[in-house]
CSV table of C-alpha atoms and ligand atoms in Angstrom, one decimal:
chain,number,residue,atom,x,y,z
X,1203,MET,CA,276.8,158.8,101.3
X,1204,LEU,CA,276.2,155.8,99.0
X,1205,GLN,CA,278.5,155.5,96.0
X,1206,VAL,CA,277.1,154.2,93.1
X,1207,LEU,CA,279.7,152.5,90.7
X,1208,ASN,CA,279.7,151.2,86.9
X,1209,PRO,CA,280.0,147.5,87.5
X,1210,ALA,CA,281.5,147.3,83.8
X,1211,THR,CA,284.4,149.6,84.6
X,1212,GLU,CA,284.6,150.2,88.5
X,1213,GLU,CA,284.4,153.9,87.7
X,1214,PRO,CA,282.3,156.1,90.2
X,1215,VAL,CA,279.2,157.2,88.6
X,1216,ALA,CA,277.6,159.1,91.3
X,1217,THR,CA,277.2,159.6,95.0
X,1218,VAL,CA,273.8,159.8,96.8
X,1219,PRO,CA,273.0,161.3,100.3
X,1220,ALA,CA,271.9,158.0,102.4
X,1221,ALA,CA,268.5,158.5,104.2
X,1222,THR,CA,268.4,158.6,108.0
X,1223,PRO,CA,265.7,157.5,110.3
X,1224,ALA,CA,264.8,161.1,110.6
X,1225,ASP,CA,264.4,161.2,106.8
X,1226,VAL,CA,262.2,158.3,106.9
X,1227,ASP,CA,260.0,159.9,109.7
X,1228,ALA,CA,259.5,163.1,107.7
X,1229,ALA,CA,258.8,161.1,104.8
X,1230,VAL,CA,256.1,158.9,106.4
X,1231,ALA,CA,254.6,162.2,107.6
X,1232,ARG,CA,254.3,163.7,104.1
X,1233,ALA,CA,253.2,160.1,102.7
X,1234,ALA,CA,250.4,159.8,104.9
X,1235,ASP,CA,249.1,163.4,104.2
X,1236,ALA,CA,249.2,163.0,100.6
X,1237,GLN,CA,247.8,159.3,100.7
X,1238,ARG,CA,244.5,161.0,102.7
X,1239,ARG,CA,243.9,163.2,99.7
X,1240,TRP,CA,244.7,160.7,97.0
X,1241,ALA,CA,242.4,158.0,98.5
X,1242,ALA,CA,239.7,160.6,98.3
X,1243,ALA,CA,240.2,161.6,94.8
X,1244,SER,CA,237.7,160.0,92.3
X,1245,PRO,CA,238.9,156.7,90.9
X,1246,ALA,CA,238.8,158.3,87.1
X,1247,ASP,CA,241.3,160.9,88.4
X,1248,ARG,CA,243.8,158.8,89.7
X,1249,ALA,CA,243.7,156.3,87.1
X,1250,ARG,CA,244.2,159.1,84.5
X,1251,LEU,CA,247.4,160.4,86.8
X,1252,ILE,CA,248.8,157.0,86.7
X,1253,ARG,CA,248.3,156.5,83.0
X,1254,ARG,CA,250.1,160.1,82.7
X,1255,PHE,CA,253.0,158.8,84.8
X,1256,ALA,CA,253.1,155.6,82.4
X,1257,ALA,CA,253.2,158.1,79.5
X,1258,VAL,CA,255.9,160.0,80.9
X,1259,VAL,CA,258.0,157.0,81.8
X,1260,ASP,CA,257.6,155.9,77.9
X,1261,ASP,CA,259.0,159.3,76.9
X,1262,HIS,CA,262.1,158.6,78.9
X,1263,LEU,CA,262.5,155.0,78.3
X,1264,GLU,CA,265.8,155.4,76.6
X,1265,GLU,CA,267.0,157.4,79.3
X,1266,LEU,CA,266.2,154.9,81.9
X,1267,ALA,CA,267.7,152.2,80.3
X,1268,ARG,CA,270.9,153.9,79.8
X,1269,LEU,CA,271.0,154.7,83.4
X,1270,GLU,CA,270.4,151.2,84.3
X,1271,VAL,CA,273.3,150.1,82.0
X,1272,LEU,CA,275.4,152.4,84.0
X,1273,GLU,CA,274.5,151.7,87.7
X,1274,ALA,CA,273.7,147.9,87.5
X,1275,GLY,CA,275.7,146.6,84.2
X,1276,HIS,CA,272.5,145.3,82.7
X,1277,THR,CA,272.6,144.6,79.0
X,1278,ILE,CA,270.9,147.5,77.0
X,1279,GLY,CA,268.5,145.1,75.4
X,1280,ASN,CA,267.3,143.9,79.2
X,1281,ALA,CA,267.5,147.7,80.3
X,1282,ARG,CA,265.0,148.7,77.6
X,1283,TRP,CA,262.7,145.8,78.5
X,1284,GLU,CA,263.0,146.8,82.1
X,1285,ALA,CA,261.9,150.4,81.5
X,1286,GLY,CA,259.2,149.3,79.4
X,1287,ASN,CA,258.1,146.8,82.0
X,1288,VAL,CA,257.9,149.9,84.5
X,1289,ARG,CA,255.5,151.7,81.9
X,1290,ASP,CA,253.5,148.7,81.2
X,1291,LEU,CA,252.9,148.1,85.0
X,1292,LEU,CA,251.7,151.6,85.5
X,1293,ASP,CA,249.3,151.3,82.7
X,1294,PHE,CA,248.0,147.9,83.8
X,1295,SER,CA,247.6,148.9,87.2
X,1296,ALA,CA,245.6,152.2,85.9
X,1297,GLY,CA,243.2,150.0,84.4
X,1298,GLY,CA,242.2,148.3,87.7
X,1299,VAL,CA,241.4,151.8,89.7
X,1300,GLU,CA,238.0,151.9,88.4
X,1301,ARG,CA,237.6,148.0,88.7
X,1302,LEU,CA,238.5,147.6,92.5
X,1303,ASN,CA,235.2,146.0,93.0
X,1304,GLY,CA,233.9,144.7,96.6
X,1305,ARG,CA,231.3,141.9,96.6
X,1306,GLN,CA,227.4,142.0,97.5
X,1307,ILE,CA,226.9,139.2,99.8
X,1308,PRO,CA,223.3,137.5,100.2
X,1309,VAL,CA,221.9,138.2,103.9
X,1310,THR,CA,218.3,138.3,105.5
X,1311,GLY,CA,217.3,141.6,106.8
X,1312,GLY,CA,219.6,143.9,105.1
X,1313,LEU,CA,222.3,144.5,102.3
X,1314,ASP,CA,225.8,143.0,103.0
X,1315,VAL,CA,228.8,144.6,100.9
X,1316,THR,CA,232.5,144.5,101.0
X,1317,ILE,CA,234.9,147.6,100.7
X,1318,LEU,CA,238.5,147.3,99.3
X,1319,GLU,CA,240.1,150.0,101.3
X,1320,PRO,CA,243.7,151.2,101.0
X,1321,LEU,CA,246.3,150.1,103.4
X,1322,GLY,CA,247.8,153.7,103.9
X,1323,VAL,CA,251.6,154.3,103.4
X,1324,VAL,CA,253.3,151.2,101.7
X,1325,GLY,CA,257.3,150.7,102.2
X,1326,VAL,CA,258.9,148.9,99.0
X,1327,ILE,CA,262.4,147.7,99.8
X,1328,ALA,CA,264.2,146.7,96.4
X,1329,PRO,CA,267.3,144.9,95.7
X,1330,TRP,CA,269.8,145.7,93.1
X,1331,ASN,CA,269.2,142.8,90.6
X,1332,PHE,CA,266.3,144.3,89.1
X,1333,PRO,CA,265.8,147.7,90.2
X,1334,MET,CA,263.2,149.3,88.0
X,1335,PRO,CA,260.7,146.2,87.3
X,1336,ILE,CA,260.8,145.0,91.0
X,1337,ALA,CA,260.2,148.6,92.3
X,1338,ALA,CA,257.3,149.0,89.8
X,1339,TRP,CA,255.7,145.6,90.5
X,1340,ALA,CA,254.8,147.1,94.0
X,1341,THR,CA,254.6,150.9,93.6
X,1342,ALA,CA,252.2,151.0,90.7
X,1343,PRO,CA,249.5,148.6,92.1
X,1344,ALA,CA,249.9,150.0,95.5
X,1345,LEU,CA,249.3,153.7,94.2
X,1346,ALA,CA,246.4,152.2,92.1
X,1347,ALA,CA,244.7,150.9,95.0
X,1348,GLY,CA,244.8,154.4,96.7
X,1349,ASN,CA,247.9,154.2,98.8
X,1350,ALA,CA,251.3,156.0,99.4
X,1351,VAL,CA,254.5,154.7,98.4
X,1352,LEU,CA,258.2,154.9,100.0
X,1353,LEU,CA,260.8,153.1,98.1
X,1354,LYS,CA,264.1,152.3,99.4
X,1355,PRO,CA,266.2,150.9,96.5
X,1356,ALA,CA,269.3,149.0,97.2
X,1357,GLU,CA,272.5,150.8,98.1
X,1358,THR,CA,274.4,150.1,94.7
X,1359,THR,CA,271.2,150.9,92.5
X,1360,PRO,CA,269.5,154.1,93.6
X,1361,LEU,CA,269.6,156.1,90.3
X,1362,THR,CA,266.9,154.7,88.2
X,1363,ALA,CA,264.6,154.9,91.3
X,1364,LEU,CA,265.3,158.6,92.0
X,1365,ARG,CA,264.7,159.5,88.5
X,1366,LEU,CA,261.3,157.6,88.3
X,1367,ALA,CA,260.4,160.0,91.6
X,1368,GLU,CA,261.1,162.8,89.4
X,1369,LEU,CA,259.0,161.7,86.6
X,1370,ALA,CA,256.1,161.0,88.9
X,1371,LEU,CA,256.0,164.5,89.6
X,1372,GLU,CA,256.5,165.6,86.2
X,1373,ALA,CA,253.4,163.6,85.3
X,1374,GLY,CA,251.3,165.3,87.9
X,1375,LEU,CA,251.2,162.7,90.8
X,1376,PRO,CA,250.7,164.7,94.1
X,1377,GLU,CA,254.0,165.7,96.0
X,1378,GLY,CA,254.8,163.2,99.0
X,1379,LEU,CA,252.6,160.5,97.2
X,1380,PHE,CA,256.0,158.4,95.9
X,1381,GLN,CA,259.1,159.2,97.6
X,1382,VAL,CA,262.2,157.3,97.1
X,1383,LEU,CA,264.6,156.9,100.2
X,1384,PRO,CA,268.3,156.0,99.0
X,1385,GLY,CA,269.9,154.5,101.9
X,1386,THR,CA,271.5,151.4,103.8
X,1387,GLY,CA,269.3,148.1,104.7
X,1388,PRO,CA,270.0,148.5,108.3
X,1389,VAL,CA,269.3,151.9,108.8
X,1390,ALA,CA,266.7,153.5,106.1
X,1391,GLY,CA,265.5,150.1,105.4
X,1392,ASP,CA,265.1,149.2,109.1
X,1393,ALA,CA,263.6,152.4,109.8
X,1394,LEU,CA,260.7,151.7,107.4
X,1395,VAL,CA,260.0,148.5,108.4
X,1396,GLY,CA,259.9,149.5,112.4
X,1397,HIS,CA,257.7,152.7,111.6
X,1398,PRO,CA,254.1,152.5,113.0
X,1399,GLY,CA,253.0,154.7,110.3
X,1400,VAL,CA,253.9,152.3,107.6
X,1401,ALA,CA,251.2,149.7,106.8
X,1402,LYS,CA,252.9,147.1,104.8
X,1403,ILE,CA,256.4,146.0,103.9
X,1404,VAL,CA,256.9,144.7,100.3
X,1405,PHE,CA,260.4,143.2,100.4
X,1406,THR,CA,262.4,141.8,97.6
X,1407,GLY,CA,265.8,140.4,98.4
X,1408,SER,CA,267.6,137.8,100.2
X,1409,THR,CA,265.8,134.9,102.2
X,1410,ARG,CA,268.2,136.0,105.2
X,1411,VAL,CA,267.1,139.6,105.5
X,1412,GLY,CA,263.4,138.8,104.2
X,1413,LYS,CA,263.0,136.5,107.4
X,1414,SER,CA,264.5,139.3,109.6
X,1415,ILE,CA,261.8,141.7,108.3
X,1416,MET,CA,258.8,139.5,108.8
X,1417,ALA,CA,259.9,139.0,112.4
X,1418,LYS,CA,260.2,142.6,112.9
X,1419,CYS,CA,256.9,143.3,111.2
X,1420,ALA,CA,255.2,140.6,113.3
X,1421,ASP,CA,255.8,143.1,116.1
X,1422,GLN,CA,253.1,145.2,114.9
X,1423,VAL,CA,251.4,142.6,112.9
X,1424,LYS,CA,252.4,144.7,109.7
X,1425,ARG,CA,251.2,143.3,106.3
X,1426,VAL,CA,254.2,141.9,104.2
X,1427,THR,CA,254.9,140.3,101.1
X,1428,LEU,CA,258.0,138.6,100.4
X,1429,GLU,CA,259.7,137.9,97.2
X,1430,LEU,CA,263.1,135.8,98.1
X,1431,GLY,CA,265.7,133.3,97.0
X,1432,GLY,CA,265.4,130.6,94.4
X,1433,LYS,CA,267.4,127.4,93.2
X,1434,SER,CA,265.0,126.7,90.4
X,1435,PRO,CA,265.0,123.4,88.4
X,1436,ASN,CA,265.3,123.0,84.5
X,1437,ILE,CA,264.1,119.5,84.1
X,1438,VAL,CA,264.8,118.2,80.8
X,1439,PHE,CA,263.3,114.6,80.2
X,1440,ALA,CA,264.7,112.4,77.4
X,1441,ASP,CA,261.6,112.5,75.2
X,1442,ALA,CA,261.8,116.5,74.9
X,1443,ASP,CA,263.2,118.3,71.9
X,1444,LEU,CA,266.6,118.2,73.1
X,1445,GLU,CA,267.9,120.9,70.6
X,1446,ALA,CA,265.5,123.4,71.7
X,1447,ALA,CA,266.0,122.6,75.2
X,1448,ALA,CA,270.0,122.7,75.0
X,1449,ALA,CA,269.6,126.1,73.0
X,1450,ALA,CA,267.2,127.5,75.4
X,1451,THR,CA,269.3,126.6,78.6
X,1452,PRO,CA,272.0,129.2,78.7
X,1453,MET,CA,270.0,132.2,79.0
X,1454,SER,CA,267.8,130.5,81.3
X,1455,PHE,CA,270.5,130.9,84.0
X,1456,LEU,CA,272.7,133.4,82.3
X,1457,ASP,CA,270.3,136.3,81.9
X,1458,ASN,CA,271.5,139.3,84.3
X,1459,SER,CA,274.6,137.4,84.5
X,1460,GLY,CA,272.6,135.0,86.6
X,1461,GLN,CA,271.6,137.7,89.3
X,1462,ASP,CA,267.8,136.4,88.7
X,1463,CYS,CA,265.8,135.0,91.4
X,1464,CYS,CA,264.2,132.7,88.7
X,1465,ALA,CA,267.5,131.6,87.4
X,1466,ARG,CA,267.2,127.9,86.4
X,1467,THR,CA,270.5,127.0,88.1
X,1468,ARG,CA,269.8,123.3,88.5
X,1469,ILE,CA,269.7,121.5,85.1
X,1470,LEU,CA,268.2,118.3,85.9
X,1471,VAL,CA,268.8,116.3,82.7
X,1472,GLN,CA,267.6,112.4,82.4
X,1473,ARG,CA,270.7,109.9,82.1
X,1474,SER,CA,269.4,108.5,78.8
X,1475,ALA,CA,269.9,111.7,77.3
X,1476,TYR,CA,272.6,113.2,79.4
X,1477,ASP,CA,275.4,112.7,77.0
X,1478,ARG,CA,273.5,114.1,73.9
X,1479,PHE,CA,272.3,117.1,76.0
X,1480,MET,CA,275.9,117.8,77.2
X,1481,GLU,CA,277.2,117.8,73.6
X,1482,LEU,CA,274.6,120.4,72.5
X,1483,LEU,CA,274.8,122.5,75.5
X,1484,THR,CA,278.7,122.8,75.7
X,1485,PRO,CA,279.0,125.2,72.3
X,1486,ALA,CA,275.7,127.0,73.3
X,1487,ILE,CA,277.5,128.2,76.8
X,1488,GLU,CA,281.0,128.8,75.0
X,1489,GLU,CA,279.5,131.1,72.3
X,1490,ILE,CA,277.8,133.4,74.8
X,1491,VAL,CA,278.9,137.0,74.3
X,1492,VAL,CA,280.2,138.5,77.4
X,1493,GLY,CA,281.3,142.2,77.6
X,1494,ASP,CA,280.4,145.9,77.5
X,1495,PRO,CA,276.5,145.8,78.3
X,1496,ALA,CA,276.0,149.0,76.3
X,1497,ASP,CA,276.8,147.1,73.0
X,1498,GLU,CA,273.8,145.8,71.4
X,1499,ARG,CA,275.4,142.4,70.7
X,1500,THR,CA,276.1,141.6,74.4
X,1501,GLN,CA,274.3,138.7,76.0
X,1502,MET,CA,275.7,138.9,79.4
X,1503,GLY,CA,277.4,141.9,81.4
X,1504,PRO,CA,279.4,142.0,84.6
X,1505,LEU,CA,278.2,141.0,88.0
X,1506,ILE,CA,276.9,144.2,90.2
X,1507,SER,CA,279.9,144.4,92.7
X,1508,ARG,CA,283.2,143.0,94.1
X,1509,ALA,CA,281.2,141.7,96.9
X,1510,GLN,CA,279.1,139.6,94.5
X,1511,LEU,CA,282.1,138.6,92.4
X,1512,ASP,CA,283.8,137.5,95.7
X,1513,ARG,CA,280.6,135.4,96.6
X,1514,VAL,CA,280.3,133.5,93.2
X,1515,ARG,CA,284.2,132.8,93.3
X,1516,SER,CA,284.0,131.2,96.5
X,1517,TYR,CA,281.4,128.6,95.1
X,1518,VAL,CA,283.6,127.9,91.7
X,1519,THR,CA,287.0,126.8,92.3
X,1520,ASP,CA,289.1,125.9,89.2
X,1521,ASP,CA,289.3,122.3,90.0
X,1522,LEU,CA,285.6,121.6,89.6
X,1523,PRO,CA,284.8,119.9,86.1
X,1524,GLY,CA,282.3,121.5,83.6
X,1525,ILE,CA,282.0,124.0,80.8
X,1526,ARG,CA,283.3,127.4,81.0
X,1527,GLY,CA,282.6,130.5,78.6
X,1528,LYS,CA,284.3,133.6,78.1
X,1529,ALA,CA,284.6,136.8,80.0
X,1530,PRO,CA,286.7,140.1,79.8
X,1531,GLU,CA,289.8,140.5,81.6
X,1532,GLY,CA,290.7,143.7,83.3
X,1533,PRO,CA,288.5,146.3,85.4
X,1534,GLY,CA,284.9,145.4,85.9
X,1535,PHE,CA,283.3,142.5,87.9
X,1536,TRP,CA,283.5,139.8,85.4
X,1537,PHE,CA,282.9,136.0,85.6
X,1538,PRO,CA,282.5,133.5,82.7
X,1539,PRO,CA,279.3,131.4,82.2
X,1540,THR,CA,279.9,128.5,84.0
X,1541,VAL,CA,278.1,125.1,84.0
X,1542,LEU,CA,279.3,122.5,86.7
X,1543,THR,CA,279.1,118.7,86.1
X,1544,GLY,CA,279.8,115.7,88.4
X,1545,ILE,CA,278.7,117.8,91.4
X,1546,SER,CA,276.7,115.9,94.2
X,1547,GLU,CA,273.4,116.8,95.1
X,1548,ASP,CA,274.0,118.3,98.3
X,1549,ALA,CA,277.2,120.3,97.5
X,1550,PRO,CA,277.0,124.0,98.4
X,1551,CYS,CA,276.8,125.2,94.9
X,1552,ALA,CA,273.8,122.6,94.0
X,1553,VAL,CA,271.9,123.6,96.9
X,1554,GLU,CA,272.7,127.4,97.7
X,1555,GLU,CA,271.8,130.5,95.7
X,1556,VAL,CA,274.9,131.7,94.0
X,1557,PHE,CA,273.3,134.7,92.3
X,1558,GLY,CA,276.1,134.4,89.3
X,1559,PRO,CA,276.3,132.9,86.0
X,1560,VAL,CA,276.6,129.6,87.4
X,1561,ALA,CA,274.6,126.4,87.1
X,1562,VAL,CA,275.1,122.6,87.9
X,1563,VAL,CA,274.0,119.7,85.7
X,1564,LEU,CA,272.7,116.6,87.7
X,1565,PRO,CA,271.4,113.4,86.1
X,1566,PHE,CA,268.1,111.8,87.0
X,1567,GLU,CA,266.6,108.2,86.3
X,1568,ASP,CA,262.9,108.4,85.7
X,1569,GLU,CA,259.9,111.0,86.4
X,1570,ALA,CA,260.0,110.2,90.3
X,1571,ASP,CA,263.6,111.0,90.7
X,1572,ALA,CA,263.3,114.3,88.7
X,1573,ILE,CA,260.5,115.3,90.9
X,1574,ARG,CA,262.4,114.1,94.1
X,1575,LEU,CA,265.6,116.2,92.8
X,1576,ALA,CA,263.7,119.1,91.6
X,1577,ASN,CA,261.9,119.2,95.1
X,1578,ALA,CA,264.9,118.7,97.2
X,1579,THR,CA,265.4,122.6,98.0
X,1580,GLU,CA,264.1,124.6,100.7
X,1581,TYR,CA,263.2,127.4,97.9
X,1582,GLY,CA,260.3,127.2,95.4
X,1583,LEU,CA,260.4,130.1,93.1
X,1584,SER,CA,260.3,129.0,89.5
X,1585,GLY,CA,261.2,125.8,87.2
X,1586,SER,CA,261.3,124.6,83.8
X,1587,ILE,CA,259.9,121.2,82.3
X,1588,TRP,CA,261.0,119.9,79.0
X,1589,THR,CA,259.0,117.2,77.5
X,1590,ARG,CA,256.8,116.3,74.4
X,1591,ASP,CA,254.5,114.0,76.7
X,1592,VAL,CA,251.6,116.1,77.6
X,1593,GLY,CA,250.5,114.1,80.5
X,1594,ARG,CA,254.0,114.3,82.0
X,1595,ALA,CA,254.0,118.0,81.6
X,1596,LEU,CA,250.8,118.3,83.5
X,1597,ARG,CA,251.9,115.6,86.3
X,1598,ALA,CA,255.3,117.3,86.7
X,1599,SER,CA,253.7,120.6,86.9
X,1600,ARG,CA,251.4,119.7,89.8
X,1601,ALA,CA,254.4,117.9,91.5
X,1602,VAL,CA,257.0,120.4,91.5
X,1603,ARG,CA,256.3,122.8,94.4
X,1604,ALA,CA,257.3,126.1,93.0
X,1605,GLY,CA,254.9,129.3,92.2
X,1606,ASN,CA,256.1,129.9,88.6
X,1607,LEU,CA,256.6,126.9,86.2
X,1608,SER,CA,257.0,126.8,82.3
X,1609,VAL,CA,256.7,124.0,79.9
X,1610,ASN,CA,259.0,123.9,77.1
X,1611,SER,CA,259.9,127.4,77.5
X,1612,HIS,CA,261.8,129.4,80.5
X,1613,SER,CA,259.5,132.1,80.8
X,1614,SER,CA,258.0,133.2,84.0
X,1615,VAL,CA,257.3,136.8,84.6
X,1616,ARG,CA,254.4,138.5,82.8
X,1617,TYR,CA,252.6,141.5,84.5
X,1618,TRP,CA,249.3,140.3,84.0
X,1619,THR,CA,250.0,136.7,85.7
X,1620,PRO,CA,250.8,136.2,89.4
X,1621,PHE,CA,254.1,135.8,90.6
X,1622,GLY,CA,255.8,134.5,93.7
X,1623,GLY,CA,257.3,131.8,95.6
X,1624,TYR,CA,256.5,128.6,97.6
X,1625,GLN,CA,258.4,127.6,100.9
X,1626,GLN,CA,261.6,130.0,101.6
X,1627,SER,CA,261.1,131.5,98.4
X,1628,GLY,CA,258.5,134.1,99.7
X,1629,LEU,CA,255.1,135.0,100.9
X,1630,GLY,CA,252.2,136.4,99.0
X,1631,ARG,CA,251.9,137.2,95.3
X,1632,GLU,CA,252.9,140.3,93.2
X,1633,LEU,CA,251.5,141.0,89.7
X,1634,GLY,CA,248.5,139.4,87.9
X,1635,PRO,CA,244.6,140.0,88.1
X,1636,ASP,CA,244.7,140.4,92.0
X,1637,ALA,CA,247.9,142.6,92.1
X,1638,LEU,CA,245.8,145.6,93.6
X,1639,THR,CA,244.0,143.8,96.2
X,1640,ALA,CA,247.5,142.8,98.2
X,1641,PHE,CA,247.4,146.4,98.9
X,1642,THR,CA,244.0,146.6,100.4
X,1643,GLU,CA,242.0,145.7,103.4
X,1644,THR,CA,238.6,144.0,103.0
X,1645,LYS,CA,235.8,145.7,105.2
X,1646,ASN,CA,232.6,144.2,105.4
X,1647,VAL,CA,229.5,146.4,105.9
X,1648,PHE,CA,226.0,145.0,106.7
X,1649,ILE,CA,223.2,147.4,106.6
X,1650,SER,CA,219.9,146.6,108.1
X,1651,THR,CA,216.7,147.2,106.3
X,1652,GLU,CA,214.6,146.5,109.5
X,1653,ALA,CA,215.5,149.7,111.2
M,270,LIG,P1,269.4,141.7,100.4
M,270,LIG,O1,268.4,141.0,101.2
M,270,LIG,O2,270.7,141.9,101.0
M,270,LIG,O3,269.0,143.3,100.2
M,270,LIG,C1,267.8,143.9,99.3
M,270,LIG,C2,267.2,144.9,100.0
M,270,LIG,O4,266.9,145.2,101.3
M,270,LIG,C3,268.2,146.2,99.6
M,270,LIG,O5,267.5,147.3,99.3
M,270,LIG,C4,268.9,146.2,101.4
M,270,LIG,O6,269.3,147.7,101.6
M,270,LIG,C5,267.7,145.9,102.0
M,270,LIG,N1,268.2,145.6,103.4
M,270,LIG,C6,269.2,144.9,103.8
M,270,LIG,N2,269.2,144.4,105.2
M,270,LIG,C7,267.9,145.4,105.4
M,270,LIG,C8,267.4,145.4,106.7
M,270,LIG,N3,268.1,144.9,107.8
M,270,LIG,N4,266.3,146.0,107.0
M,270,LIG,C9,265.5,146.4,106.0
M,270,LIG,N5,266.1,146.6,104.7
M,270,LIG,C10,267.3,145.8,104.6
M,270,LIG,O7,269.4,141.3,98.9
M,270,LIG,P2,270.3,141.6,97.8
M,270,LIG,O8,271.6,141.3,97.6
M,270,LIG,O9,270.3,143.1,97.3
M,270,LIG,O10,269.3,141.0,96.5
M,270,LIG,C11,269.8,139.3,96.2
M,270,LIG,C12,268.6,138.6,96.5
M,270,LIG,O11,267.4,139.0,96.0
M,270,LIG,C13,268.8,137.2,96.1
M,270,LIG,O12,268.8,136.4,96.9
M,270,LIG,C14,267.6,137.0,95.0
M,270,LIG,O13,267.3,135.9,95.1
M,270,LIG,C15,266.6,138.0,95.7
M,270,LIG,N6,265.6,138.6,94.8
M,270,LIG,C16,264.4,137.9,94.9
M,270,LIG,C17,263.5,138.3,93.9
M,270,LIG,C18,262.0,137.6,93.9
M,270,LIG,O14,261.1,138.2,93.4
M,270,LIG,N7,261.8,136.3,94.7
M,270,LIG,C19,263.6,139.0,92.8
M,270,LIG,C20,265.0,139.5,92.9
M,270,LIG,C21,265.8,139.2,94.1
């Protein structure tokens, strides 16, 4: 049994049966059967059903958002955006069904065409930090490309995933096409990864588990997309609008209590602007409203679990200098907004993904030093560049090794632009114009005109 707790109060919310390898076997068989019929249906019919699924999600946005507040401690504003993101992903993917075009390639003696075929059954393994959007990023395009999906949510956050599966049926999606398998990683997750009937795994989670999944997939040459960790830089040059940069910095790493793979947790500030930037940043951090996630005014809620709280605490001892915000006392997994200063570049909190409301500030001398520091990481997911110099913005955007950069902004995720990591932040891309193609095989067919 999986025990779901409210992270803001530590009160039990639900218990959910955990899937066994036998449950995974049975689900794969049902999915394979549903997928054959789904792939044979007309593109217009598939698109219509996915649009209907989007409409049913839209009708239940508030319910889904409240469920996410309850099981994940997300602020209600974020949770509403997340439920809306599921709806948008479904609509966006539905628009791709009739546009999943192959190519016609010039040849002599015949006609050459490529066909994009569905993979079959796709396994999606999701983390707890953004249970709904991350599930939808893979599920919606995979379904649209003609696949069946088996979704394994994280142990702590199965409830919105289970509700989405019910809404899919209500919308008229065929039984078995989209199934949710709550369970533990080492049992249900592992069974999904090792199952020969599963053609691809889309995994979002820690780099450590991602590596082990990639190794296991290699055994069957199973397709894999990995969205892993990050330690993203927020580079503030002295010529930037410092007021704007400082005002935007808190939520660039405090959103979702820092449990965000794109969190800008390394604040790199040019030395000549360092003192002024810190003067602006200090009150901005101290004013962040941390508390009941269901309250509309709250900017930051609790961490997901006691284990995550212990992990964050292990990086931040009381003796470390820096800025500390406020957090509630009493039950719940609370940790205050924290910015550490005077930290060496290679300290664990400056190098490892803390996955909590903690950032470090590191000074740099010039552009070359900024790029060196930004790239001094095994990750490469996101990053921000603050400068008024267009040439510098472009040079830095080219030089930073990361999949998602923003200039004078911390924005990094839109469902219609590609998302994914360099280096150990992942493999492959999700979202964007090619989202559906990631769930297809390309078949080339030559038809002779000579026979
Ligand atoms: P995790 O790796 O522990 O778990 C993620 C998922 O994998 C869970 O569903 C878990 O049950 C499952 N799992 C665990 N062991 C498994 C195994 N042996 N076989 C199959 N499945 C297994 O990560 P987490 O603690 O849930 O999530 C936090 C991590 O996710 C952070 O490192 C964060 O950076 C990363 N993340 C990355 C992105 C991205 O898009 N790059 C997005 C969100 C989170």
